[in-house]
Short mmCIF file of C-alpha atoms in Angstrom, two decimals:
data_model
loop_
_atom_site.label_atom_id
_atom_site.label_comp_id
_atom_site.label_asym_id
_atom_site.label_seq_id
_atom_site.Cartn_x
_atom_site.Cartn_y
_atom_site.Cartn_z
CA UNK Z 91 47.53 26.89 24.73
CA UNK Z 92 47.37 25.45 28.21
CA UNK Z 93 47.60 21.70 29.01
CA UNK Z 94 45.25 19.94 31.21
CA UNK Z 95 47.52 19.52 34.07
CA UNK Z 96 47.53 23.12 33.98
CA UNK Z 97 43.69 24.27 33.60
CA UNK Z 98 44.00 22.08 36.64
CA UNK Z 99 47.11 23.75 38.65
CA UNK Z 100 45.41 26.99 37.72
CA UNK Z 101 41.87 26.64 37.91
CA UNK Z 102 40.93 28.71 39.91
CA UNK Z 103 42.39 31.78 38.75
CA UNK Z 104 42.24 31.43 34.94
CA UNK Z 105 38.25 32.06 36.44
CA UNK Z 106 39.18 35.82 37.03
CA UNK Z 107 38.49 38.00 34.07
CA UNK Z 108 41.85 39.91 35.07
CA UNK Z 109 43.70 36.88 34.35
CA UNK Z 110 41.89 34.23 32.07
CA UNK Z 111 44.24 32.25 29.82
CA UNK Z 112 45.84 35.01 28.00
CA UNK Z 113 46.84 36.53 31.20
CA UNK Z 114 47.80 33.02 32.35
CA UNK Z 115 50.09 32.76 29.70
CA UNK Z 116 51.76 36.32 30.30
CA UNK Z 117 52.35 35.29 33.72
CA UNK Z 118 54.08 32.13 32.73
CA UNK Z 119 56.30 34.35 30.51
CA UNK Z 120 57.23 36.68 33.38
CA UNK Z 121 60.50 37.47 35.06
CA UNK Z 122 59.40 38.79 38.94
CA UNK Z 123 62.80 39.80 41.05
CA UNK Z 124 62.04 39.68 44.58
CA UNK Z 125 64.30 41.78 47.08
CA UNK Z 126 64.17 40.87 50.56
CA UNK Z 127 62.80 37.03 51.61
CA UNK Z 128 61.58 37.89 55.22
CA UNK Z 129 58.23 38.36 55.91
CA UNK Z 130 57.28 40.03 52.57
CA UNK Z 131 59.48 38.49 50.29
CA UNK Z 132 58.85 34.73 51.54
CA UNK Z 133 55.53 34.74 50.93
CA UNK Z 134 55.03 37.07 48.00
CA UNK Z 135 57.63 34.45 46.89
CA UNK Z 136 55.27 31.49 47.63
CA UNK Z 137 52.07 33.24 45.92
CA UNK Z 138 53.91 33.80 42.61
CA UNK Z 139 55.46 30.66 42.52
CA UNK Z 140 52.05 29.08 43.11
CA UNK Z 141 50.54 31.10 40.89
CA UNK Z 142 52.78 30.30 37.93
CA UNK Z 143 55.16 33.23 37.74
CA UNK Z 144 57.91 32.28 34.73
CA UNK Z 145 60.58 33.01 36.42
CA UNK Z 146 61.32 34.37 40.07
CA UNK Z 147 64.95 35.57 41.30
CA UNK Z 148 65.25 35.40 45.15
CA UNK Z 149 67.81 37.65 46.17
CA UNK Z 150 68.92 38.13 50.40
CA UNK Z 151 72.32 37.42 51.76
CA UNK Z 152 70.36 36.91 54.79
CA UNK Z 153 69.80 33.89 56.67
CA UNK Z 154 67.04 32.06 58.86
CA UNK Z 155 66.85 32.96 62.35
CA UNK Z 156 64.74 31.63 65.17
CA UNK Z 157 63.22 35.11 65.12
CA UNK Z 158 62.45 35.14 61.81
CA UNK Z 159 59.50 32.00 62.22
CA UNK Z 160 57.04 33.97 63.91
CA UNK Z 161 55.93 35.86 60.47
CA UNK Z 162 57.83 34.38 58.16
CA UNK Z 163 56.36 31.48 56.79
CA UNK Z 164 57.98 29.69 54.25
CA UNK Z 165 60.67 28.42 56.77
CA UNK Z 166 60.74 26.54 59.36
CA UNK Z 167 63.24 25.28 62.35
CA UNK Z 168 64.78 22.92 59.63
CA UNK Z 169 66.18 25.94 57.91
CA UNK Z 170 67.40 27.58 60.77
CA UNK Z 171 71.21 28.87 60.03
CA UNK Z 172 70.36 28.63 56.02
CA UNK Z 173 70.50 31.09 53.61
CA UNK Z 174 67.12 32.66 53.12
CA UNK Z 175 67.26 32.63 48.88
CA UNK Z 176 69.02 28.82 49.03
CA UNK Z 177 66.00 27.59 51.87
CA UNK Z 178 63.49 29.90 50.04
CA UNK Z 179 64.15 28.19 46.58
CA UNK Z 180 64.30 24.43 47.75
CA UNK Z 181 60.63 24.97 49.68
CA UNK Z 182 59.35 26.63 46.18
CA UNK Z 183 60.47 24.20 43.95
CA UNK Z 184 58.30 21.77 45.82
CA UNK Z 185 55.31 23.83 45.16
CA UNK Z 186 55.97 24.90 41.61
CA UNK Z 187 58.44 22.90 39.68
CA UNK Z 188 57.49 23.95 36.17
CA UNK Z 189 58.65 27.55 37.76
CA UNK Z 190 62.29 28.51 37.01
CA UNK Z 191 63.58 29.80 40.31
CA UNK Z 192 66.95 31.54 40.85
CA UNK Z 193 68.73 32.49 44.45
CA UNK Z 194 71.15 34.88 45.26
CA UNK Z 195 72.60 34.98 48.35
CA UNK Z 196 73.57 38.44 48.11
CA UNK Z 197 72.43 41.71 49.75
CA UNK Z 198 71.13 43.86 46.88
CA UNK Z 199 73.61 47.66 46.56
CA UNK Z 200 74.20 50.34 44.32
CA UNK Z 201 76.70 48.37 42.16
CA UNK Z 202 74.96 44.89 41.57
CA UNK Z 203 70.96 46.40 41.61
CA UNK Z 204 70.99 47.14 37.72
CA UNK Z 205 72.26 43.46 36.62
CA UNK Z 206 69.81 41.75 39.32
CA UNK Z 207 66.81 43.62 38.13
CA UNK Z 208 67.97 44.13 34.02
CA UNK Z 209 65.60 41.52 32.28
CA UNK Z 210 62.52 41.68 34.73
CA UNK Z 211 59.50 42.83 33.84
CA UNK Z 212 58.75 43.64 37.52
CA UNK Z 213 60.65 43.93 40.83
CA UNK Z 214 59.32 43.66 44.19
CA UNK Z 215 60.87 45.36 46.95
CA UNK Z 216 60.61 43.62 50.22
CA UNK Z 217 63.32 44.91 51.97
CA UNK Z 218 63.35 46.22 55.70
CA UNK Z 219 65.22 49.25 55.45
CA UNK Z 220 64.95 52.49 54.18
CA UNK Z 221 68.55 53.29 52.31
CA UNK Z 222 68.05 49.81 50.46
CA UNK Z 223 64.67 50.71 49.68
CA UNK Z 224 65.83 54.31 47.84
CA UNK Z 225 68.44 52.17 46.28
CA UNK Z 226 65.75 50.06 44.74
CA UNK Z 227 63.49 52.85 43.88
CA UNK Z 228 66.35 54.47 42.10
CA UNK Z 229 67.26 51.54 40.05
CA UNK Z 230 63.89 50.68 38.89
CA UNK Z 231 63.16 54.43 38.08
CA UNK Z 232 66.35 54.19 35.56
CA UNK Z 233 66.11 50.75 34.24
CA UNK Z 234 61.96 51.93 33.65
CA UNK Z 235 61.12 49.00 35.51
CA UNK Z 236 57.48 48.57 37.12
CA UNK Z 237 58.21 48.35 41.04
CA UNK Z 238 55.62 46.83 43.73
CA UNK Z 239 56.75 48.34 47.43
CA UNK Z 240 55.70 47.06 50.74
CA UNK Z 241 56.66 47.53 54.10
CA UNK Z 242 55.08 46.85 57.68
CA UNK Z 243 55.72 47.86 61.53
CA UNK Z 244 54.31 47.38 64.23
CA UNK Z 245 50.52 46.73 62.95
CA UNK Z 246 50.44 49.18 59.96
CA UNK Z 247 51.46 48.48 56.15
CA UNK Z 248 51.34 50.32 53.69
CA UNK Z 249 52.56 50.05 49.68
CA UNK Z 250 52.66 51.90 46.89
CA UNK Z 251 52.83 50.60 43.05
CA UNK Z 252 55.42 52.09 40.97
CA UNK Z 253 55.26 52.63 37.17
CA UNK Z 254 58.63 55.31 36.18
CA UNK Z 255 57.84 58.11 33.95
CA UNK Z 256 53.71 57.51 34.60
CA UNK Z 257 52.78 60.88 34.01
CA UNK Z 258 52.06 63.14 37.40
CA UNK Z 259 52.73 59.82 39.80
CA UNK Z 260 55.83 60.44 42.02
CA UNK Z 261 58.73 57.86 42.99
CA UNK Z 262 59.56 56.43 46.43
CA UNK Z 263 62.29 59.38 46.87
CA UNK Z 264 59.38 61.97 46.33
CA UNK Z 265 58.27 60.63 49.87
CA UNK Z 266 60.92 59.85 51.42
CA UNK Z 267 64.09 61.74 50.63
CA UNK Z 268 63.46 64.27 53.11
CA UNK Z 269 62.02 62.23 55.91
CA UNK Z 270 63.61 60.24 58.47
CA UNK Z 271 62.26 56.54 59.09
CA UNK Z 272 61.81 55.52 62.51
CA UNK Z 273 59.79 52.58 62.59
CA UNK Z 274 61.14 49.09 61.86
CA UNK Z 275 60.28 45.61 62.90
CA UNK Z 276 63.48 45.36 64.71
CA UNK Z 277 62.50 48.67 67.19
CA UNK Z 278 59.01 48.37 66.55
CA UNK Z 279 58.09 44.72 66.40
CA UNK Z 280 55.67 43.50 63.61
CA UNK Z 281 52.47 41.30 64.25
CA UNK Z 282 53.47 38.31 61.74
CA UNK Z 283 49.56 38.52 59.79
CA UNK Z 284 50.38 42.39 59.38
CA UNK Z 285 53.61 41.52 57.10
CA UNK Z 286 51.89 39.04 55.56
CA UNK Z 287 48.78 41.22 54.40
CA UNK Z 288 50.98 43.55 52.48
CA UNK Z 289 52.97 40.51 51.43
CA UNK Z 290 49.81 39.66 49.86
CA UNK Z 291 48.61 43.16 48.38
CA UNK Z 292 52.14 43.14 46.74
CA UNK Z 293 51.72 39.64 45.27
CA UNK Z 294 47.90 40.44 44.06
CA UNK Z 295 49.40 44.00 42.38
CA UNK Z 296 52.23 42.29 40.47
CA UNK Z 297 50.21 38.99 39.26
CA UNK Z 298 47.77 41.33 38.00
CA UNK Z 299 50.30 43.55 36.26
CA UNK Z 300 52.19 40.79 34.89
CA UNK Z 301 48.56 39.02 33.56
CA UNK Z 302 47.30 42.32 31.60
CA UNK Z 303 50.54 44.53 31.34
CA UNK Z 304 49.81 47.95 30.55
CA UNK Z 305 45.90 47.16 30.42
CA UNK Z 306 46.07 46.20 33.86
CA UNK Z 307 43.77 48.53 36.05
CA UNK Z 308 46.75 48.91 38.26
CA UNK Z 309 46.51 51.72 40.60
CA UNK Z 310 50.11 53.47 40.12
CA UNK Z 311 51.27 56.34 42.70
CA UNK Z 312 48.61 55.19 45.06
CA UNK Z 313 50.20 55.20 48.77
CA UNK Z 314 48.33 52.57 50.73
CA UNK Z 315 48.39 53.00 54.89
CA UNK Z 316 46.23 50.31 56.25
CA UNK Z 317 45.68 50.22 60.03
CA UNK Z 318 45.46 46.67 61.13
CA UNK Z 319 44.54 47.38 64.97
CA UNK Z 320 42.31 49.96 64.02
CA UNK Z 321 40.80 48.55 60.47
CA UNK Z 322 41.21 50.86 58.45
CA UNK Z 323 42.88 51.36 55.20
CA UNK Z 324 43.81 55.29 53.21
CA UNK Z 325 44.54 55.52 50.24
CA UNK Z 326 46.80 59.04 48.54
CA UNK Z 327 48.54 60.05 45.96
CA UNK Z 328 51.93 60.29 45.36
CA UNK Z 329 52.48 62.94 43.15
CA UNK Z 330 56.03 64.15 41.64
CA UNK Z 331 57.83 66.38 43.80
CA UNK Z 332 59.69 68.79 42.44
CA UNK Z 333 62.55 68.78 45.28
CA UNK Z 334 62.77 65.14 44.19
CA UNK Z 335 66.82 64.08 43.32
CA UNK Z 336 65.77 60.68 41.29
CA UNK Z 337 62.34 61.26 39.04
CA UNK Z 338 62.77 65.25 38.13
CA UNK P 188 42.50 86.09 60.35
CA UNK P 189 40.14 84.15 59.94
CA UNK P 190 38.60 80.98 61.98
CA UNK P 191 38.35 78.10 59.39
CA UNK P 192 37.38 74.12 60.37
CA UNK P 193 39.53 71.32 58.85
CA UNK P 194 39.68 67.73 59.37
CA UNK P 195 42.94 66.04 60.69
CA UNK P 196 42.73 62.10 60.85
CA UNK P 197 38.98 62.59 60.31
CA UNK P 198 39.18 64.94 63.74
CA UNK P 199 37.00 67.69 63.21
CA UNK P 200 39.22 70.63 64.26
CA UNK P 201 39.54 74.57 64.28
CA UNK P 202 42.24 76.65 63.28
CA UNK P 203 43.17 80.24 62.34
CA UNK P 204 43.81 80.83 58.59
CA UNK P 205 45.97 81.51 57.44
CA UNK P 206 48.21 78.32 58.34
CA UNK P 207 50.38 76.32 56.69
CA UNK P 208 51.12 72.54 56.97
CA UNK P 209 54.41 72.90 58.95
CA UNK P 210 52.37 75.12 60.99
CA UNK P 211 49.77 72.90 61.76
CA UNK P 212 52.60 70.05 62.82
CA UNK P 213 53.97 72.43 64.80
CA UNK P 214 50.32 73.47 67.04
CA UNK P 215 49.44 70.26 67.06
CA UNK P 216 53.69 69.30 68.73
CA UNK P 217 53.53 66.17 66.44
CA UNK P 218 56.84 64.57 65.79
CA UNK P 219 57.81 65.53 62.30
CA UNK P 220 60.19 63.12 62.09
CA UNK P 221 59.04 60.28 59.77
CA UNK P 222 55.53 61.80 59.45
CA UNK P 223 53.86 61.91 56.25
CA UNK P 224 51.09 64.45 55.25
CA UNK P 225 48.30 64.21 52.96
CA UNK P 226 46.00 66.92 52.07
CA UNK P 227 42.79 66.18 50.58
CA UNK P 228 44.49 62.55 49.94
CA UNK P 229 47.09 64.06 48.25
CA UNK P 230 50.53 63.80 49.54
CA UNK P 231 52.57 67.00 50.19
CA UNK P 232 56.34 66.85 49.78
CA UNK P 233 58.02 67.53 53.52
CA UNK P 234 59.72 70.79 51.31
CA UNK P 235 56.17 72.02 50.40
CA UNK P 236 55.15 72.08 54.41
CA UNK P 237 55.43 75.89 55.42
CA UNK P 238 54.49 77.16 51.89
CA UNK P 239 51.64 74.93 51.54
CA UNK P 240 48.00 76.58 53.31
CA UNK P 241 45.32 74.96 54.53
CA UNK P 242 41.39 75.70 52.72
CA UNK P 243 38.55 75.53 55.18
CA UNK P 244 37.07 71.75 54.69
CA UNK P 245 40.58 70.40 54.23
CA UNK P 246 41.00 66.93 55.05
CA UNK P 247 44.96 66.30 56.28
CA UNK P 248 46.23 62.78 57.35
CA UNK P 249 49.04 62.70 59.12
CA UNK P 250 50.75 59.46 59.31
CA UNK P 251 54.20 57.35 59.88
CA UNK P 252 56.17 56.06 57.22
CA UNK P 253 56.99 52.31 58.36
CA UNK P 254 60.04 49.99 56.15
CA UNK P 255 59.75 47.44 57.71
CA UNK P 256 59.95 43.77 55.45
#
């Protein structure tokens, strides 16, 4: 049962008939694990926390960088030379204080991935490179852990929802295991509202997972490539491959 | 051989059947390096290229995988 002070704080989307108050409460329950605070994990960060996520883990070993404030949000030139999770989680806990926040100031790898992601009910990878990424994907995929991808360049993003073992749907290895990655915001640049509207596809995916669970009309497998300059957005599936080293 | 008409990035275009994926990336000299391929908005594995033929109608999108964050 929700208090007054928060029908108030979450008026507006206790409204939605994907979350009313039952999803409300599931989302208050939640563990999110958010890899990556630049300009997808900042403010994917910010929309959970606002939105009453349980409990959010912030996990970068990176810090703020003068570069960093043209798309990334959250910060600002007062956190400039800070730890990303430490800034991240001060700025939060202004928004959202019933929210329990953790920070790691650690770079997410093959050995500490399982015990950073063991008791969430859904990770969100917002890193900005592709070996990381496969890292993630492989973790989740073993751990059966739902897993909300987004990435941006130049004035493209695309993302892809991840649900392990979900019948014909592939993993982020089917895609990419074979391909090289070119394009990153370092060699590419990034238009900061780019990042931030698959920052926000990624927050709206996992808030409505975490509201409705498995009754959640969640698209899973679906590979999103939206064209910003161009406006316009494709959707495919991701099926299983069967060269594919993690899911087969 | 036959003359068949496909669409790549909604590009009405005309090819000679039979040909396979890996084929077309190859007429078309796109960079196969980070591309991604969909046919009929289904994506095809980079191993499935050259054994994978195109139907007349097809619809293939060819696109760049970014990883950027």
């Amino acid at each position: 049962m929700l208090s007054s002070s928060e029908i108030r704080r979450y008026s507006r989307q206790l409204m939605l008939p994907q979350i009313e108050e039952e999803g409300h409460e599931n989302i208050a329950k939640s563990h999110v694990v958010i890899i990556g605070l630049g300009g997808l994990g900042s403010l994917a960060a910010r929309f959970l926390v606002g939105a009453g996520v349980g409990n959010v883990t912030l996990v970068d070993g990176d810090i703020v960088n003068i570069s960093n404030l043209q798309r990334q949000v959250t910060y600002n030139e007062m956190h400039l030379g800070e730890l990303k999770a430490k800034a991240l989680l001060n700025e939060l806990r202004k928004v959202n204080p019933s929210v329990n926040i953790k920070g790691k100031c650690i770079y997410a790898d093959r050995d500490n991935l399982p015990c950073i992601i063991q008791s969430a009910h859904c990770v969100l990878d917002c890193t900005d490179t592709l070996a990381v990424r496969k890292l993630i994907n492989q973790a989740c995929f073993f751990a059966h852990k739902p897993l909300f991808i987004a990435a941006a360049s130049g004035c493209t993003w695309q993302a892809v929802n991840l649900l392990p073992n979900q019948s014909n749907a592939g993993c982020y290895a089917c895609l990419t295991n074979t391909i090289e990655v070119r394009e990153d915001c370092v060699t590419q640049g990034v238009l900061g509202p780019v990042v931030g509207m698959a920052a926000c596809h990624q927050a709206t995916q996992a808030l409505l997972f975490l509201a409705k669970g498995n009754n959640a009309d969640i698209k899973w497998g679906q590979y999103i490539h939206c064209d910003a300059a161009q406006s316009t957005i494709r959707a495919f599936a991701l099926t299983r491959s069967i060269h594919c080293k993690v899911c087969q | 051989m036959t003359q068949i008409n496909i669409f790549v990035n909604d590009t009405p275009m005309s090819v000679i059947s039979p040909i396979s994926i890996a084929e077309l990336i190859a007429l078309n000299q796109l960079d196969d390096i980070g591309t991604a391929i969909a046919q009929n908005h289904t994506i095809v594995s980079r191993p499935d290229w050259s054994k994978t033929y195109l139907n007349s109608g097809d619809k293939v999108d060819v696109f760049t995988l970014v990883a950027g964050g």
